[in-house]
Each structure stands twice: as structure tokens, then as C-alpha cells.
XYZ file of C-alpha atoms in Angstrom:
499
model
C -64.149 -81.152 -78.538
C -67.502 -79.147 -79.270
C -70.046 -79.347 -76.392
C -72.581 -81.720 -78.562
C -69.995 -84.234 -78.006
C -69.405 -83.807 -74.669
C -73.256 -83.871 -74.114
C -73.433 -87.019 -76.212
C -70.192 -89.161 -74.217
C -71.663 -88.089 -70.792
C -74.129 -91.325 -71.536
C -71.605 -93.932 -71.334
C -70.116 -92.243 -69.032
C -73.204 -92.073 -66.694
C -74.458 -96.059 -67.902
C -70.922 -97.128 -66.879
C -71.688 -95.021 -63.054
C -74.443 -96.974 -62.917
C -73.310 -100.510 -63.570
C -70.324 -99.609 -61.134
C -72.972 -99.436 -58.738
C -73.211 -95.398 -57.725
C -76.385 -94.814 -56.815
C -78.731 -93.311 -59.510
C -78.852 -89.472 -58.300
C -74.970 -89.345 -57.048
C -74.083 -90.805 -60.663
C -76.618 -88.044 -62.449
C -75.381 -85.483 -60.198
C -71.349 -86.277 -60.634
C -72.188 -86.612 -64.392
C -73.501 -83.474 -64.871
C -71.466 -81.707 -62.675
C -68.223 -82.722 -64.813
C -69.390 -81.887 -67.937
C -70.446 -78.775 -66.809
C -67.220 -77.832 -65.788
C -65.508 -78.862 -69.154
C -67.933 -76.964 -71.412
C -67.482 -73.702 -69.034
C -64.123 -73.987 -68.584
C -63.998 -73.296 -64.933
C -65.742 -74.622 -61.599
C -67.382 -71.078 -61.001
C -70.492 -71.473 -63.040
C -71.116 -75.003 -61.963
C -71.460 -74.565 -58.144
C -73.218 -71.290 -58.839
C -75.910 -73.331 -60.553
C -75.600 -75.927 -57.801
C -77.221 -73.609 -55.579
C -80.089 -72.366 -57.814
C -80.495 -75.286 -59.160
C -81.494 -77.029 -55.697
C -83.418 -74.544 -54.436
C -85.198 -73.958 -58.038
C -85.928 -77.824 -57.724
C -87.426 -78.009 -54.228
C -88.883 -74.834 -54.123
C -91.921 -76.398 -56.708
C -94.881 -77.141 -54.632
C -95.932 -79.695 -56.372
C -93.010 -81.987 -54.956
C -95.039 -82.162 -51.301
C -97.193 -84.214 -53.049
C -94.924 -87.199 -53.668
C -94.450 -87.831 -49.749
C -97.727 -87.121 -49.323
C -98.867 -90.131 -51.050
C -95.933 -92.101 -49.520
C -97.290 -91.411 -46.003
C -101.019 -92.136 -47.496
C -99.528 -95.607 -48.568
C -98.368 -96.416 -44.892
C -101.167 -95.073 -43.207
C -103.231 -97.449 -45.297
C -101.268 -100.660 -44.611
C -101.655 -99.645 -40.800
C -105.472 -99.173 -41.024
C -105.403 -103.082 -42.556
C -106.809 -101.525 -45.612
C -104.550 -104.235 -47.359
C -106.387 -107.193 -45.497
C -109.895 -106.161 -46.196
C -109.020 -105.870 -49.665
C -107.591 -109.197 -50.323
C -110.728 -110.627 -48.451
C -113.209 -108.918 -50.617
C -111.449 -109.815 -53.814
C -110.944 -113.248 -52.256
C -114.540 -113.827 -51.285
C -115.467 -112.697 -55.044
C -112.631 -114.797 -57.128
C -111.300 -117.732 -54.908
C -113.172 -120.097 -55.737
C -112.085 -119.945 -59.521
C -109.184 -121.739 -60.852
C -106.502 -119.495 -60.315
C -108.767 -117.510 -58.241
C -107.083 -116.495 -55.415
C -103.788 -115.378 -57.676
C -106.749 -113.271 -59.366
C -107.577 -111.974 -55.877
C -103.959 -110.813 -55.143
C -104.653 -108.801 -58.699
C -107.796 -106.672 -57.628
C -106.201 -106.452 -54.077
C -103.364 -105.177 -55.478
C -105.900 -102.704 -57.624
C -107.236 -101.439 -54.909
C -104.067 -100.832 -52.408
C -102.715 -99.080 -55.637
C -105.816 -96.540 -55.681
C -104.462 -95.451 -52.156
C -100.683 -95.585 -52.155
C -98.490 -94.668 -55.447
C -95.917 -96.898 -54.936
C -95.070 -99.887 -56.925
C -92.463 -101.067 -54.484
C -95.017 -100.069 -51.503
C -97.925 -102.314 -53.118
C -95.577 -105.274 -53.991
C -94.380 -105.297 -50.801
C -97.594 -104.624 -48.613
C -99.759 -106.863 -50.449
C -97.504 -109.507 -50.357
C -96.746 -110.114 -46.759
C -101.000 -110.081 -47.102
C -101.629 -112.670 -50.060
C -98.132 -114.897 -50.128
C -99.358 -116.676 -47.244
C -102.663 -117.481 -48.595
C -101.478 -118.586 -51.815
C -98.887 -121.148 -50.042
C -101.574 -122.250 -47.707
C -103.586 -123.389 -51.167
C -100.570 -124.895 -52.725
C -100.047 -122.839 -55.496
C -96.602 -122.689 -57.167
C -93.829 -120.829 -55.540
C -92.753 -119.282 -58.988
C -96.388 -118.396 -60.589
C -97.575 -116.734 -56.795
C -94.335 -114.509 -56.425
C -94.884 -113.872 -60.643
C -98.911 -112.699 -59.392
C -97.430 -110.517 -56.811
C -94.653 -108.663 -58.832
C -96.695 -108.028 -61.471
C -99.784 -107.063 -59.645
C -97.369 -104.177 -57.483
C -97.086 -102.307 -60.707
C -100.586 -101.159 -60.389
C -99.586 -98.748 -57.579
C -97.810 -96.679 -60.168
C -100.374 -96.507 -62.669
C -103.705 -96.634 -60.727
C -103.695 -93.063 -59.537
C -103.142 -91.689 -57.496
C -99.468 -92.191 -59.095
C -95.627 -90.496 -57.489
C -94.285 -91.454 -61.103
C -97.011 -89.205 -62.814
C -96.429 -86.821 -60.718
C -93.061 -86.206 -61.171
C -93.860 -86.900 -65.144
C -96.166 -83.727 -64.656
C -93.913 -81.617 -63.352
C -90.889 -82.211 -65.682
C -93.083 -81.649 -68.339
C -95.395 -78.872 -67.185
C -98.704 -80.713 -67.610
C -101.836 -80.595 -65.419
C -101.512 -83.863 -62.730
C -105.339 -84.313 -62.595
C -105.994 -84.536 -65.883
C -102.639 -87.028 -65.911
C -104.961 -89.036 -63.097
C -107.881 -89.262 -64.926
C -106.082 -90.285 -68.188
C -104.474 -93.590 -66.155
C -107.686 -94.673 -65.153
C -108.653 -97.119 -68.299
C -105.149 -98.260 -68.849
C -105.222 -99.167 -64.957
C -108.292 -101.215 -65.208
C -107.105 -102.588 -68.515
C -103.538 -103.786 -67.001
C -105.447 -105.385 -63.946
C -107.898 -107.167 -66.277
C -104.380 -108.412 -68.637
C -103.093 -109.514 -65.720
C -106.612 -112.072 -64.836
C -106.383 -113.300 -67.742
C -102.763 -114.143 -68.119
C -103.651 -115.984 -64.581
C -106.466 -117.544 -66.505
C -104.091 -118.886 -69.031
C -101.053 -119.918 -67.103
C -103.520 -122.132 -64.754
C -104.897 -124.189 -67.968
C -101.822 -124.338 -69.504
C -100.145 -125.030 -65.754
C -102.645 -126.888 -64.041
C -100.748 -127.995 -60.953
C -99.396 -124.285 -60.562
C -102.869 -123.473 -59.323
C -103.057 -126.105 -56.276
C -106.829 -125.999 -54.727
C -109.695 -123.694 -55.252
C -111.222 -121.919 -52.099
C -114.756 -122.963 -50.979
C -117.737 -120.803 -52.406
C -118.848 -117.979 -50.013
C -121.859 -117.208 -49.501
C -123.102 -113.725 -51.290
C -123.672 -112.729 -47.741
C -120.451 -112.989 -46.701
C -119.145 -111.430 -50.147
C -121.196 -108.677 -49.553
C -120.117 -107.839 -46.077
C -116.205 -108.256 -47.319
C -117.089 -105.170 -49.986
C -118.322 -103.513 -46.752
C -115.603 -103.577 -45.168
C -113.268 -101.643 -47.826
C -115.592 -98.780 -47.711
C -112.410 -96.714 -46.635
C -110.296 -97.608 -49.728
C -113.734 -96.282 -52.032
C -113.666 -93.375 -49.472
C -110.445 -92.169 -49.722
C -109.778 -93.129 -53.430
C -112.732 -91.035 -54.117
C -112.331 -87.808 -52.270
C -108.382 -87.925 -53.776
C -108.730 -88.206 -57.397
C -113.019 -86.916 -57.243
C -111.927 -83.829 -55.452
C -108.729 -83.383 -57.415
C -110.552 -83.649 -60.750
C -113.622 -81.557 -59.622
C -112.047 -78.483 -58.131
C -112.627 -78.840 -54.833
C -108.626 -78.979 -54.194
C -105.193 -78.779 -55.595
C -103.137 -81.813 -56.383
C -101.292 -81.402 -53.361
C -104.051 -80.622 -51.132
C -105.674 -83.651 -52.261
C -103.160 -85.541 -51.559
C -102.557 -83.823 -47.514
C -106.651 -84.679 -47.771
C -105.590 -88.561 -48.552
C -102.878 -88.654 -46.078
C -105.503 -87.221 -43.052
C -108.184 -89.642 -44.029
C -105.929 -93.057 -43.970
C -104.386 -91.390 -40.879
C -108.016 -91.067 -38.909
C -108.969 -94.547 -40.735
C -105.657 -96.313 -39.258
C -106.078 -95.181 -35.452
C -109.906 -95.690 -35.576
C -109.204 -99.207 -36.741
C -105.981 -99.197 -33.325
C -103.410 -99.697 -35.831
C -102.005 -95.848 -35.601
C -100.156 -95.525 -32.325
C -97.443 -92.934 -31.429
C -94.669 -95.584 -32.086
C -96.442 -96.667 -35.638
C -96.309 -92.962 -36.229
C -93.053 -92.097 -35.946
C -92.073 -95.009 -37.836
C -94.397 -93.873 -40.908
C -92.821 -90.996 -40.841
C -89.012 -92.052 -40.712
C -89.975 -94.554 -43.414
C -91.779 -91.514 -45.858
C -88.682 -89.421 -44.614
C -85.985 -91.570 -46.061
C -88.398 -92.786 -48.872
C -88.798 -88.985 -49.914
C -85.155 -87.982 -49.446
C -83.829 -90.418 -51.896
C -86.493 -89.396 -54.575
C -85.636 -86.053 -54.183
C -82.031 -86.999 -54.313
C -82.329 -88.217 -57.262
C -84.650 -85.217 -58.451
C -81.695 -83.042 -57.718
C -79.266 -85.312 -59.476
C -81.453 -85.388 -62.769
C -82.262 -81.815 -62.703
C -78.263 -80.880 -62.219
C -77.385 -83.921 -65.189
C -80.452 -82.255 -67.676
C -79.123 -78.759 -66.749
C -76.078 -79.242 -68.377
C -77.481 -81.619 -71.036
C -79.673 -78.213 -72.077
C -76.221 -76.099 -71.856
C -75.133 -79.105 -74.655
C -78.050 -78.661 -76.965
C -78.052 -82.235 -77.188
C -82.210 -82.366 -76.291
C -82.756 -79.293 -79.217
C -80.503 -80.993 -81.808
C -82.099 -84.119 -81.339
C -85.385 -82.887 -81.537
C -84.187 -80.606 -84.764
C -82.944 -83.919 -86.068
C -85.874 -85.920 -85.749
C -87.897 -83.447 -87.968
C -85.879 -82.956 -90.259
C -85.348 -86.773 -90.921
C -88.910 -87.409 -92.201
C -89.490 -90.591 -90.203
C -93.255 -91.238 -89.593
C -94.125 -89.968 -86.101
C -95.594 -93.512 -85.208
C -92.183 -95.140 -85.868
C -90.302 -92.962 -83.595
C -93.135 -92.980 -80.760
C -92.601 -96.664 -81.349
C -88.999 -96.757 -81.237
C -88.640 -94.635 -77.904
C -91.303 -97.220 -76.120
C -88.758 -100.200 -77.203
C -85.762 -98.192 -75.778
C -87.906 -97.913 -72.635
C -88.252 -101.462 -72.640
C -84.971 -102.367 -72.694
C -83.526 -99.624 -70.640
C -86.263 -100.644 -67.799
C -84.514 -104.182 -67.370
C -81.292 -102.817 -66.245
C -82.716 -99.511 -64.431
C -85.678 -98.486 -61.944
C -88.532 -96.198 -63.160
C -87.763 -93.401 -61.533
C -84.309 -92.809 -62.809
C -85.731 -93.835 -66.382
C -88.407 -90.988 -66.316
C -85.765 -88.145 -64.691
C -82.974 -89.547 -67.193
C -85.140 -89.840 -70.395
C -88.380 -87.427 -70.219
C -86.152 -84.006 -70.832
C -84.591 -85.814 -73.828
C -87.480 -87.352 -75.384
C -90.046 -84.754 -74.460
C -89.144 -82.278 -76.884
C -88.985 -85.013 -79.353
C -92.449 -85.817 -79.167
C -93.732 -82.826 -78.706
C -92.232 -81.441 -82.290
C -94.646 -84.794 -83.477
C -98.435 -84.369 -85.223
C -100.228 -87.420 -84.601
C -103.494 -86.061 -85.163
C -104.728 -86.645 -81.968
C -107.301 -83.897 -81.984
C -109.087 -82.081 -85.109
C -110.458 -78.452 -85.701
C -113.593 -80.318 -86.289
C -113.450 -82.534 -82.853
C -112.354 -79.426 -80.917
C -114.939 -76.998 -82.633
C -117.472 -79.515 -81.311
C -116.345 -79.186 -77.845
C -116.482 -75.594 -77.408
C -119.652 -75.598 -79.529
C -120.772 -78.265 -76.443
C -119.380 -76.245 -73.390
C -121.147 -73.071 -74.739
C -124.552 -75.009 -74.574
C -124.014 -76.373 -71.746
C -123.334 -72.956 -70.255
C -127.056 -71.844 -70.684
C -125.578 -68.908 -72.613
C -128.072 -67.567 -75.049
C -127.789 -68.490 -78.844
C -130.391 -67.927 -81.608
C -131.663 -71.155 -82.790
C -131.517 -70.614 -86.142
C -127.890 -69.972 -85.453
C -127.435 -73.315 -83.595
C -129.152 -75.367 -85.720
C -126.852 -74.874 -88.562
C -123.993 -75.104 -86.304
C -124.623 -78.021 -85.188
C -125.550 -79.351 -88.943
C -122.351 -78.075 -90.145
C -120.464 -80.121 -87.428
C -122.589 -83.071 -87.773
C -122.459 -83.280 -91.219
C -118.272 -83.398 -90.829
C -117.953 -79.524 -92.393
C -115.962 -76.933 -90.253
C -117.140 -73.797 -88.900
C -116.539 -70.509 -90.948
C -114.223 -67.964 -89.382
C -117.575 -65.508 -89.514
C -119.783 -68.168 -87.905
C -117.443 -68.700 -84.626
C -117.863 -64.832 -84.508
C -121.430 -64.567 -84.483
C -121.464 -67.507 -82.034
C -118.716 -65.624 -79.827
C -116.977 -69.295 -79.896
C -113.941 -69.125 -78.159
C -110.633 -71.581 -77.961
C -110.975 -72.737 -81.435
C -108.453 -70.870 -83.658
C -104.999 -72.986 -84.993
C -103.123 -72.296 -82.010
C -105.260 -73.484 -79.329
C -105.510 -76.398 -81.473
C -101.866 -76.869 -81.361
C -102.019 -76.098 -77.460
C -104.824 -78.553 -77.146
C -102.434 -81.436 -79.286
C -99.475 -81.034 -77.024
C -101.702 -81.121 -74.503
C -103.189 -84.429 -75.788
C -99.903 -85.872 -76.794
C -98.261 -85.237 -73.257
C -100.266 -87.140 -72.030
C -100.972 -89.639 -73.938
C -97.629 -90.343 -74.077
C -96.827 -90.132 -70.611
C -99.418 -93.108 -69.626
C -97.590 -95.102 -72.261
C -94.251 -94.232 -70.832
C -95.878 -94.852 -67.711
C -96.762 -98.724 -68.759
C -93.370 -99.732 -70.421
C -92.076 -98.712 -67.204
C -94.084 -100.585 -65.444
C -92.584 -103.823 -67.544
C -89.567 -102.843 -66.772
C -90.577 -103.247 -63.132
C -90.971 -106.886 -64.095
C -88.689 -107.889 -66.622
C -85.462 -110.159 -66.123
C -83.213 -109.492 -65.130
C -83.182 -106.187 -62.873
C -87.041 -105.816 -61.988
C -87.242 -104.127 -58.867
C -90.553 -106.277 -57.736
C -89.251 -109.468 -58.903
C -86.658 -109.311 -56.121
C -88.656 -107.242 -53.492
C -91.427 -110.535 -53.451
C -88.825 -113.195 -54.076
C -87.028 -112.001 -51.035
C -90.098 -112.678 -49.000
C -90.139 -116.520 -50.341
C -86.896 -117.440 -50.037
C -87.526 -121.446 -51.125
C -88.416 -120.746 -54.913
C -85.573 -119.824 -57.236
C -85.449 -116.299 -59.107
C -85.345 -118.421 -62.373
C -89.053 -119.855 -61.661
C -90.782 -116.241 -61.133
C -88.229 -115.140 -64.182
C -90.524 -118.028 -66.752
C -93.981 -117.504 -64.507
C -93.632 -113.337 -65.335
C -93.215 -113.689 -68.740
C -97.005 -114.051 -68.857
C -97.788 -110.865 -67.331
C -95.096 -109.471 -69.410
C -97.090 -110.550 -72.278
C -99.776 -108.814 -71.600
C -98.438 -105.734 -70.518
C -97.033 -105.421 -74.217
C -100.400 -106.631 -75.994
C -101.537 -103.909 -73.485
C -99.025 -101.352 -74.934
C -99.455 -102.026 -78.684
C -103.615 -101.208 -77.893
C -102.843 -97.590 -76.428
C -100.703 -96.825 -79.340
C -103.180 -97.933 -82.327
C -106.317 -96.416 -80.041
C -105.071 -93.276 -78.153
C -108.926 -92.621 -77.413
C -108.606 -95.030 -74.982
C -106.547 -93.188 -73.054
C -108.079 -90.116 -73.639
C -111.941 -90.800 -73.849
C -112.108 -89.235 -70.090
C -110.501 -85.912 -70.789
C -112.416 -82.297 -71.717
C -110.708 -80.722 -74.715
């Protein structure tokens, strides 16, 4: 048996783990572990690389970061942070039809800015809003439907554990990763208003009453009272994306602020403490468990080849690159309904990575990336003779490239073929990691597995799985309407990013 086919029958064999019920990193682990030992022949190699292998995977800095933001999360829902944002959104929307589902959406927003957990912002916001939307009489099925879709946010507002770990695996800068998720975010949130906006005309009696009016005064002082969320939203991604700190230290910076925010405002005792950190402790350990587990199972999957065959395969078939960014985003859909996004992105990103990466979608031309340099040199106050400049900048404007000669004379750096190829991959990785990011997110709602489905119908125990199934499939809707926009208009994703 040749070791491509041992790589390729270790994916039944680690689907059928799954559906056996192993848990995700034990079954990656086990996997790889096995086939290690029949393509080397002995057990010698394996366990060698066992202890590399975990020490090569949790010696990466950038790991602190994800219980970091865990801790940042429960600091938050201890400061109330969770309250004062359902108020303010409530105070804004309520009074709509379908307003106060649309409230649990921009609370949801918000809480997701500060904590990068979907599970965390399902969970938190809807011990907060569930109440409230029962107390109005809206429909048990459409207000647990709100809630699981509106948790997804916390993985793709930044700041964002998924991306993070997305960054690492594939060696791309996690601010710019942040900054890219921004649109998208405020896109999903918006999707998700309207498909509230919808289901209530469509539903009517789903909606039950509409809050009183407040008073501007009173809407006003709500939006006062989140100052901390703006705060600490702000100085994380802000001080991230300017310089003033690493990833991780922006996150540590995160976790400090919520801390100081949550025992000014009494809720951070010693006992409320200790339990935020038991409950980042275990939280982290079983990410990095599976970490550990995906790193062994991709270890050996790179001693197969199968990754560099498949990616030699794809280019060699001559398939458009659009069809096979499109058909990876459908296996992402379907894989999310049967497994959590986590395990997806460990599983799938070291496989389908090098895929698209060996892809030219055009995303950036000499003539686009000419003009940027030709921009940042300006912008430098850097002394160029105007003449110079002038036709330069005509050239450019007028859609012509720049001469080899000219980029000499104007000392224009960054813009031969290869950095434009660096700059692509760049573009690419990340464009295609918020997508990733977003089908990932459906998966968090689609029947039958998604996680948040289950996570907020186990905190309303009276309305049947099968009525937030048919209530979702709005959300879902938009989520995919959502999808097929990022694909056709990558700038939208991008528009935020330097090249």
C-alpha cells in the first residue's frame, strides 16, 4: 500500500472516530499517530515526533493569545458589559417590530468585539436577552433562532480565537486578519436585522409586542453606559493595528482592562476570579488539545504528500480558480453541520491552504500595487522632482504601468513580480480565510449539529429543537447571500488593508 493511500483512508477512518463519538483532538491525534507508524514501519519515529511536535506546537507565542481573549470574554460578562449592551441596543431598536430580536443582534455585536467566542457570546447574551424576549411574547423558536445566530458574531467580529489560530497555521499577520473581518462583521449583523425584519412580516405573531419608545435621553445615557465595550474594543484591535503592541500584548492589554472594568463595576471578587480562570483553564486546554491533535494528524498527512499532490493536482486539472474556491466553501458547508469550527479549520486549512494558494485570482495588479508604493513614497515627504511625479502619476492614472527605468529614477521599492506574488498570497490568505471564517460560522447554525442551536435551546427548555431548526433557516439565508457577495467582490473584504 503506497503512503498516498494510506494518507487518503486515514479520512474515513478519522470521520468514522468522530461519529463514534472520540473527542475531536484524541481522534486527530490517534489518527495520525497510526498512520504514522504504518508508513515508518516502526513506533520509533512516531513518539520521537510526539515530543517535538508538542513542544514545537506550544512553544508559538502567538497561542497565549487565544486564552487571553477567553479570560477577556469572562471578565466582560462579570463587569455586566453584556447588560449595558442589550439596553443600549434595546433603547435604540425595541420599539420596532421585531425590535428587540434586533437588539439581541447589535448586543450580540458588541459582546463579540470583546470576547472571541461564539459559544461564549451565545451563551452570555442569552441568559441577558432570552428573558426579555419571553417577557414580550415573542416565539420560543424565532428568539432562540435570534440568539444562535447572533453568537456567531463573536467569531468573526474581532477580536476572533478562530482567526487566530487561522493565522498561525497559515503564517499570516493576525492584525491585518482583524481588520479584514471588520466589514463582513458589520455586514453579517446587518443580514441578520433584516432576516428579523422579514420573518416578523412574514410571521407576525412570532414578534409578540413592541417595547414603548424611549426617550432620546434615556437612549443616549444607555450608549453611555457601554463606554467600556468602545474602550476596550478600541485599544485591542486600534493598538494592534497601529503598532503600539503585538497581537498578544493586545490581547494581555484587553484582558487587564475588562479585569479593572469588572471589579470597578463589584462584579470581580476573589471567588469570581478563580472561577474565570478555571473556566479559561479548561476552555484553553481543550483548544490546545485539539491543536496538538491536528498538528500530530497534519504531520503525518505532510509525511503522505497527500496536501502537495492535491495541490499538484488541482493545477494541473485546469479548473477555473473560482470553481474550486467555490467548491471548498460548499464542502465547508456541509462538513460544518456535522462538526464544530475549530476542528474544521485544524482538520481542513493544511489541506486546502496550499490549494489556494497555487490559485491567481487577480486580486491585486502591478498597476494597483505600483500605485501604492507610488502613494506611501509621497506620503513619506521624501523628495521627488515634480516633473518626475507628474508623469508618474499620469502614467498610473491614465491605466499605463511604470517602466523598469522610471521605478529606478523614483527609487520605488516593493514593486517587482515577486512582491507582487508575495502581496497576492498575501491578499488571497486572507481573503479566503474571512470566507472560511463565515461558512463556518453557518455551520455554527445549521441542522442538525450547530453548536449554538443547542447551547440556547438548552436554556429554553419548552420550545422544541425542530422550531429554532425552521426559525434559523432565515439567518442561514443570509449568511449564504452574505457569502456569495465576498466571493464576487473580494474588495469588500479587503478595502481596509495597505498593500
Amino acid at each position: 500500500m503506497s503512503v498516498i493511500t494510506i494518507g487518503l483512508l486515514s479520512f474515513p477512518v478519522l470521520l468514522t472516530m468522530i461519529f463514534l463519538r472520540v473527542p475531536i483532538g484524541l481522534a486527530m491525534f490517534l489518527t495520525g499517530l497510526g498512520g504514522m507508524i504504518m508508513v515508518t514501519g516502526d513506533t520509533l519515529v512516531p513518539f520521537a515526533r510526539l515530543k517535538s511536535e508538542t513542544y514545537g506546537t506550544f512553544s508559538n507565542y502567538s497561542l497565549s493569545i487565544v486564552p487571553m481573549f477567553l479570560l477577556m470574554g469572562h471578565f466582560a460578562t462579570l463587569g455586566g458589559m453584556s447588560q449595558a449592551l442589550f439596553k443600549a441596543a434595546e433603547g435604540w431598536l425595541g420599539h420596532r417590530k421585531g425590535g428587540v430580536a434586533m437588539a439581541s443582534i447589535g448586543a450580540c455585536a458588541g459582546f463579540g468585539s470583546i470576547c472571541g467566542s461564539s459559544l461564549a457570546t451565545a451563551a452570555t447574551m442569552g441568559r441577558v436577552a432570552l428573558p426579555e424576549l419571553k417577557r414580550y411574547g415573542y416565539a420560543g423558536g424565532f428568539s432562540t433562532a435570534t440568539l444562535a445566530a447572533g453568537g456567531t458574531l463573536g467569531i468573526l467580529i474581532p477580536p476572533s480565537v478562530v482567526l487566530v489560530i487561522y493565522a498561525i497555521l497559515t503564517e499570516q499577520n493576525i492584525s491585518k486578519l482583524f481588520l479584514a473581518a471588520i466589514i463582513p462583521g458589520i455586514l453579517a449583523a446587518l443580514g441578520y436585522m433584516l432576516a428579523i425584519s422579514i420573518y416578523v412580516r412574514l410571521n407576525p405573531k412570532a414578534a409578540g409586542q413592541t417595547r414603548p419608545r424611549v426617550s432620546y435621553s434615556a437612549r443616549l445615557k444607555a450608549l453611555v453606559d457601554v463606554w467600556p465595550v468602545l474602550l476596550v474594543f478600541l485599544s485591542v484591535v486600534g493598538g494592534i493595528y497601529l503598532g503600539w503592541f503585538t497581537p498578544t500584548e493586545g490581547a494581555a492589554v484587553g484582558a487587564l482592562g475588562t479585569a479593572i472594568i469588572a471589579w470597578s463595576a463589584g462584579g470581580l471578587t476573589r471567588a469570581t476570579l478563580s472561577d474565570s480562570f478555571f473556566v479559561t483553564a479548561r476552555s484553553s486546554g481543550m483548544i490546545f488539545f485539539i491543536v496538538l491533535g491536528a498538528a500530530y494528524y497534519n504531520g503525518f498527512l505532510a509525511l503522505t504528500q497527500v496536501p502537495q499532490e492535491a495541490a499538484a493536482w488541482v493545477g494541473e486539472s485546469g479548473f477555473s480558480p473560482w470553481l474550486i474556491l467555490i467548491l471548498i466553501l460548499v464542502f465547508y458547508l456541509i462538513l460544518g453541520c456535522v462538526m464544530d469550527s475549530l476542528s474544521m479549520i485544524l482538520l481542513t486549512v493544511p489541506i486546502f491552504w496550499p490549494i489556494v494558494q497555487e490559485l491567481d485570482f487577480g486580486l491585486v495588479s502591478m498597476l494597483e500595487l505600483q500605485t501604492s508604493r507610488l502613494d506611501a513614497l509621497v506620503a513619506s515627504g521624501k523628495e521627488i522632482p515634480a516633473a518626475l511625479l507628474q508623469e508618474a502619476q499620469g502614467l498610473l492614472v491614465s491605466g499605463q504601468e511604470l517602466t523598469r527605468e522610471m521605478t529606478r529614477e523614483l527609487k520605488l521599492r516593493g514593486v517587482t513580480q515577486g512582491a507582487l506574488n508575495r502581496v497576492n498570497i498575501e491578499q488571497t490568505a486572507i481573503w479566503f480565510g474571512v470566507l472560511m471564517l463565515i461558512v463556518v460560522e453557518v455551520g455554527l447554525i445549521t441542522p442538525p449539529v450547530g453548536m449554538n442551536l443547542f447551547v440556547i435551546n438548552a436554556m429554553d427548555r419548552k420550545t422544541p429543537i425542530v422550531e429554532t431548526y425552521k426559525a434559523v433557516l432565515y439567518f442561514v439565508a443570509t449568511d449564504l447571500i452574505r457569502v456569495a457577495l465576498l466571493v464576487a467582490f473580494p474588495i469588500i473584504t479587503l478595502i481596509l488593508l495597505p498593500l
